Coordinates of C-alpha atoms and ligand atoms in Angstrom, one line a residue:
X33 CA -5.6 -34.1 -57.2
X34 CA -7.5 -37.2 -58.4
X35 CA -10.9 -35.5 -58.5
X36 CA -10.6 -32.8 -61.1
X37 CA -13.5 -32.7 -63.6
X38 CA -13.0 -33.4 -67.3
X39 CA -13.0 -29.7 -68.0
X40 CA -10.6 -28.8 -65.2
X41 CA -8.2 -31.5 -66.5
X42 CA -8.3 -30.2 -70.1
X43 CA -7.7 -26.7 -68.9
X44 CA -4.7 -27.7 -66.7
X45 CA -3.3 -29.7 -69.6
X46 CA -3.7 -26.8 -72.0
X47 CA -1.9 -24.5 -69.5
X48 CA 0.9 -26.8 -68.6
X49 CA 1.8 -28.9 -71.6
X50 CA 2.5 -26.5 -74.5
X51 CA 4.6 -28.1 -77.3
X52 CA 8.2 -27.1 -77.0
X53 CA 11.0 -28.2 -79.3
X54 CA 14.7 -27.9 -78.6
X55 CA 16.1 -24.7 -80.1
X56 CA 19.5 -23.0 -80.3
X57 CA 18.7 -20.3 -77.7
X58 CA 19.9 -22.5 -74.9
X59 CA 23.3 -24.0 -74.0
X60 CA 25.0 -26.1 -75.1
X61 CA 23.1 -25.8 -78.4
X62 CA 23.8 -22.1 -78.8
X63 CA 27.6 -22.6 -78.4
X64 CA 27.6 -25.6 -80.7
X65 CA 25.8 -23.6 -83.3
X66 CA 22.8 -26.0 -83.6
X67 CA 21.0 -23.3 -85.4
X68 CA 22.6 -25.0 -88.5
X69 CA 20.6 -28.1 -87.7
X70 CA 17.3 -27.1 -86.1
X71 CA 14.5 -26.2 -88.5
X72 CA 14.0 -22.4 -88.6
X73 CA 10.2 -22.7 -88.3
X74 CA 8.5 -24.5 -85.3
X75 CA 5.9 -27.1 -86.0
X76 CA 2.7 -25.1 -85.7
X77 CA 0.3 -26.1 -88.5
X78 CA -3.2 -26.4 -87.3
X79 CA -5.1 -29.5 -88.5
X80 CA -8.8 -30.0 -88.2
X81 CA -9.0 -33.7 -87.6
X82 CA -6.1 -35.9 -86.4
X83 CA -5.6 -39.6 -85.7
X84 CA -3.1 -41.1 -83.2
X85 CA -2.4 -44.8 -84.0
X86 CA -1.0 -46.8 -81.1
X87 CA 1.2 -49.7 -82.1
X88 CA -0.7 -52.2 -79.9
X89 CA -1.2 -55.8 -81.1
X90 CA -4.9 -55.5 -80.5
X91 CA -5.4 -53.1 -83.4
X92 CA -5.1 -56.1 -85.6
X93 CA -8.5 -57.0 -87.1
X94 CA -9.9 -53.6 -86.1
X95 CA -10.6 -52.7 -89.8
X96 CA -10.0 -49.1 -88.8
X97 CA -7.6 -48.3 -91.6
X98 CA -10.0 -46.4 -93.8
X99 CA -11.3 -44.3 -90.9
X100 CA -7.8 -43.5 -89.7
X101 CA -6.7 -42.3 -93.2
X102 CA -9.8 -40.1 -93.4
X103 CA -8.2 -37.7 -90.9
X104 CA -6.3 -34.7 -92.1
X105 CA -3.2 -35.7 -90.1
X106 CA -2.1 -39.1 -88.9
X107 CA 0.6 -39.7 -86.2
X108 CA 2.4 -43.0 -85.8
X109 CA 5.1 -44.3 -83.4
X110 CA 8.7 -45.4 -83.6
X111 CA 9.3 -48.1 -86.3
X112 CA 5.6 -49.1 -86.6
X113 CA 5.0 -49.9 -90.4
X114 CA 1.8 -49.5 -92.4
X115 CA 2.7 -51.6 -95.4
X116 CA 1.0 -54.9 -95.1
X117 CA -1.3 -53.6 -92.3
X118 CA -3.3 -51.0 -94.2
X119 CA -6.7 -52.6 -93.5
X120 CA -6.3 -52.1 -89.8
X121 CA -3.9 -49.1 -89.3
X122 CA -4.3 -47.2 -92.6
X123 CA -1.4 -46.0 -94.7
X124 CA -1.2 -42.3 -94.3
X125 CA 1.5 -40.9 -92.1
X126 CA 1.9 -37.1 -91.4
X127 CA 4.0 -37.2 -88.3
X128 CA 6.1 -39.9 -86.7
X129 CA 7.3 -39.6 -83.1
X130 CA 10.3 -41.7 -82.1
X131 CA 12.1 -42.4 -78.9
X132 CA 15.9 -42.0 -79.0
X133 CA 16.5 -45.8 -79.4
X134 CA 15.2 -45.5 -83.0
X135 CA 17.9 -43.0 -83.8
X136 CA 20.7 -44.7 -81.8
X137 CA 20.2 -48.3 -82.7
X138 CA 21.3 -49.3 -86.2
X139 CA 18.7 -52.1 -86.2
X140 CA 15.9 -49.6 -87.0
X141 CA 17.7 -48.3 -90.1
X142 CA 16.8 -44.8 -89.3
X143 CA 19.0 -43.3 -92.0
X144 CA 17.9 -45.5 -94.8
X145 CA 14.3 -46.8 -94.2
X146 CA 11.6 -45.1 -96.2
X147 CA 9.2 -45.1 -93.3
X148 CA 11.1 -42.1 -91.9
X149 CA 11.0 -40.0 -95.1
X150 CA 8.6 -37.4 -96.5
X151 CA 6.8 -36.8 -93.2
X152 CA 7.4 -34.7 -90.1
X153 CA 9.6 -36.3 -87.5
X154 CA 9.8 -35.7 -83.7
X155 CA 12.4 -37.4 -81.5
X156 CA 12.7 -37.5 -77.8
X157 CA 15.0 -39.0 -75.2
X158 CA 14.4 -39.7 -71.4
X159 CA 16.6 -36.8 -70.1
X160 CA 17.0 -36.5 -66.3
X161 CA 14.1 -34.8 -64.6
X162 CA 16.2 -31.7 -63.8
X163 CA 16.8 -31.4 -67.6
X164 CA 20.3 -30.0 -67.2
X165 CA 20.8 -29.7 -71.0
X166 CA 24.6 -29.7 -70.8
X167 CA 24.6 -32.9 -68.8
X168 CA 22.0 -34.5 -71.1
X169 CA 23.8 -33.5 -74.2
X170 CA 27.0 -35.3 -73.0
X171 CA 25.1 -38.4 -71.8
X172 CA 21.7 -38.9 -73.4
X173 CA 19.9 -42.1 -72.5
X174 CA 20.5 -43.2 -76.2
X175 CA 22.6 -41.0 -78.4
X176 CA 20.2 -39.3 -80.7
X177 CA 22.2 -36.3 -81.6
X178 CA 24.6 -37.9 -84.1
X179 CA 21.8 -39.5 -86.1
X180 CA 19.8 -36.3 -85.9
X181 CA 22.6 -34.2 -87.4
X182 CA 23.3 -36.8 -90.1
X183 CA 19.6 -36.9 -91.1
X184 CA 19.3 -33.1 -91.1
X185 CA 22.4 -33.0 -93.4
X186 CA 20.9 -35.5 -95.8
X187 CA 17.3 -34.2 -95.8
X188 CA 17.4 -30.5 -94.8
X189 CA 13.9 -29.8 -96.2
X190 CA 12.3 -32.5 -94.0
X191 CA 10.8 -31.0 -90.8
X192 CA 12.5 -32.8 -88.0
X193 CA 12.5 -31.7 -84.3
X194 CA 13.8 -32.8 -81.0
X195 CA 11.2 -32.4 -78.2
X196 CA 12.5 -30.3 -75.3
X197 CA 13.0 -32.4 -72.1
X198 CA 10.9 -29.8 -70.2
X199 CA 8.0 -30.6 -72.4
X200 CA 8.5 -34.4 -71.8
X201 CA 8.6 -33.8 -68.0
X202 CA 5.6 -31.4 -68.1
X203 CA 3.5 -34.4 -69.2
X204 CA 4.8 -36.5 -66.3
X205 CA 4.0 -33.7 -63.9
X206 CA 0.5 -33.5 -65.3
X207 CA -0.1 -37.2 -64.9
X208 CA 1.4 -37.4 -61.4
X209 CA -0.6 -34.3 -60.2
X210 CA -3.8 -36.1 -61.1
X211 CA -3.0 -39.6 -59.8
X212 CA -3.2 -40.7 -56.1
X213 CA -0.4 -43.3 -56.4
X214 CA 3.2 -42.5 -57.0
X215 CA 3.7 -43.2 -60.7
X216 CA 6.9 -44.6 -62.2
X217 CA 9.7 -41.9 -62.1
X218 CA 10.2 -42.2 -65.9
X219 CA 8.8 -40.2 -68.8
X220 CA 5.3 -41.1 -70.1
X221 CA 5.2 -43.3 -73.2
X222 CA 5.6 -42.1 -76.7
X223 CA 1.8 -42.7 -76.8
X224 CA 1.0 -39.9 -74.3
X225 CA 3.6 -37.6 -75.8
X226 CA 2.1 -38.1 -79.2
X227 CA -1.5 -37.5 -78.0
X228 CA -0.3 -34.2 -76.3
X229 CA 1.6 -33.1 -79.5
X230 CA -1.6 -33.6 -81.5
X231 CA -3.8 -31.8 -79.0
X232 CA -1.4 -28.9 -79.5
X233 CA -1.7 -29.0 -83.3
X234 CA -5.2 -30.2 -84.0
X235 CA -8.8 -29.2 -83.4
X236 CA -9.9 -32.7 -82.6
X237 CA -7.8 -35.9 -81.9
X238 CA -9.1 -39.5 -82.3
X239 CA -6.8 -41.9 -80.5
X240 CA -6.9 -45.6 -81.7
X241 CA -6.2 -48.7 -79.6
X242 CA -4.3 -46.8 -76.8
X243 CA -7.2 -47.6 -74.5
X244 CA -7.5 -51.3 -75.3
X245 CA -10.6 -52.5 -77.1
X246 CA -12.3 -55.9 -76.7
X247 CA -9.5 -57.3 -78.8
X248 CA -7.0 -56.6 -76.0
X249 CA -4.3 -59.3 -75.8
X250 CA -0.7 -59.8 -74.7
X251 CA 0.5 -59.3 -78.3
X252 CA 2.8 -56.3 -77.9
X253 CA 2.8 -54.8 -81.4
X254 CA 0.6 -55.4 -84.4
X255 CA 3.7 -55.9 -86.5
X256 CA 5.6 -58.4 -84.3
X257 CA 4.9 -61.7 -82.6
X258 CA 6.4 -60.8 -79.2
X259 CA 4.0 -61.0 -76.3
X260 CA 4.1 -59.0 -73.0
X261 CA 1.2 -57.4 -71.1
X262 CA 3.6 -54.7 -70.0
X263 CA 3.4 -53.2 -73.5
X264 CA -0.2 -52.3 -72.8
X265 CA -0.1 -51.6 -69.1
X266 CA 3.4 -50.4 -68.6
X267 CA 6.5 -51.3 -66.6
X268 CA 9.0 -48.6 -67.3
X269 CA 6.5 -46.0 -68.5
X270 CA 3.5 -44.9 -66.3
X271 CA 1.3 -46.3 -69.1
X272 CA -1.6 -47.4 -66.9
X273 CA -1.9 -44.0 -65.3
X274 CA -1.6 -42.1 -68.6
X275 CA -4.4 -44.2 -70.0
X276 CA -6.7 -43.6 -67.0
X277 CA -6.2 -39.9 -67.4
X278 CA -6.9 -40.0 -71.2
X279 CA -10.1 -41.9 -70.3
X280 CA -11.1 -39.2 -67.9
X281 CA -10.5 -36.4 -70.4
X282 CA -11.8 -38.1 -73.6
X283 CA -15.2 -38.8 -74.9
X284 CA -16.3 -42.1 -76.4
X285 CA -19.5 -44.1 -76.8
X286 CA -19.5 -47.6 -75.5
X287 CA -19.3 -48.8 -79.1
X288 CA -16.3 -46.5 -80.0
X289 CA -14.4 -47.6 -76.9
X290 CA -15.0 -51.4 -77.0
X291 CA -15.3 -52.2 -80.7
X292 CA -13.1 -49.5 -82.2
X293 CA -10.7 -48.8 -79.3
X294 CA -11.3 -45.2 -80.0
X295 CA -11.3 -42.1 -77.7
X296 CA -11.8 -38.5 -78.8
X297 CA -10.0 -35.5 -77.3
X298 CA -10.5 -31.8 -78.1
X299 CA -7.5 -29.9 -79.4
X300 CA -6.2 -27.0 -77.2
X301 CA -7.6 -24.5 -79.6
X302 CA -11.1 -25.9 -78.9
X303 CA -10.7 -25.8 -75.1
X304 CA -12.1 -22.6 -73.5
X305 CA -11.1 -22.1 -69.9
Ligands
NCC1503 O1 6.1 -50.1 -78.1 P1 6.1 -48.7 -78.6 O2 6.5 -47.7 -77.4 O3 6.8 -48.4 -79.8 O4 4.5 -48.3 -78.9 C1 4.2 -46.9 -79.2 C2 3.1 -46.5 -78.3 O5 1.9 -47.3 -78.5 C3 1.2 -47.5 -77.3 N1 1.1 -49.0 -77.1 C4 2.0 -49.9 -77.7 C5 1.8 -51.2 -77.5 C6 0.7 -51.7 -76.7 N2 0.5 -53.0 -76.5 N3 -0.1 -50.8 -76.1 C7 0.0 -49.5 -76.3 O6 -0.8 -48.7 -75.8 C8 2.0 -46.9 -76.2 O7 1.5 -45.6 -75.9 C9 3.4 -46.7 -76.8 O8 4.1 -45.5 -76.4 C10 7.7 -45.9 -76.6 O9 6.8 -45.4 -75.9 O10 8.5 -45.2 -77.2 C11 7.7 -47.4 -76.7 O11 8.9 -47.8 -77.5 C12 9.3 -49.2 -77.3 C13 10.5 -49.4 -78.2 O12 11.6 -48.6 -77.8 C14 10.2 -49.0 -79.7 O13 9.0 -49.7 -80.1 C15 11.3 -49.4 -80.6 O14 11.4 -50.8 -80.7 C16 9.6 -49.5 -75.9 N4 10.1 -50.8 -75.7 C17 11.4 -51.1 -75.3 O15 12.2 -50.3 -75.1 C18 11.7 -52.6 -75.2 C19 8.3 -49.3 -75.1 O16 8.6 -49.6 -73.7 C20 7.7 -48.0 -75.3

């Protein structure tokens, strides 16, 4: 359905995309005694104001750092740094959401780099759509489980969750059900996953440079020199369609959108249906 109103979209999203982490109630995690590794409390803190900071190259020269840091909670992605980029992206990090490549590939130094410490961590992996957890555990897209256990052993006090594949695919279902075209049969980007996580946890969510501002360019990330328009519009991920949907659900003045690359979404607790 490509014609739902903003309010209808927000209500559908609130109903269908509730945050769900992996827990030890399901197999194979029950049998393997993952209760030892999963945190005993779910992530449920309610923040008033939240910022989601996309890693897009076009956030460079935005001067949004101070505004981003003024939020109660700030979410960043994958290996995106803030040191050296504070002026444009801020330096506060509350939650980091990472795809499984970050845990599986030693080049990201997941077990030693300080950017993954003293914050809440959320990891996800593109599990098959049928989310057969037994099958997925044996053959994840990138092996995140080994690193997850090692990190939990080293830092048991740090909140660190694996997002449930059913949560990941509920986002895909939500985007597809509101798009006329057939979207890519792959999970949404970490960007859309992060926005949804924050709508679950926050009263209000400001999203930065996910919808490209006037600074839009082919520079993939603000912290690298690699250029590819697919980083902004998508190849593997249905990024273009996620972004169209966020535009339909968000509010933004012309100035917010074009100059600040900013869109505001209500948290689920503020959506009355
Ligand atoms: O690039 P990535 O994402 O880490 O960016 C995080 C989120 O920011 C938004 N973004 C990024 C760049 C850009 N020009 N425009 C944007 O809107 C997107 O919402 C994006 O999700 C991912 O989603 O996890 C992704 O991760 C990278 C890569 O694995 C990590 O950066 C680690 O190096 C993926 N690239 C590859 O696998 C080569 C990317 O497809 C998606």
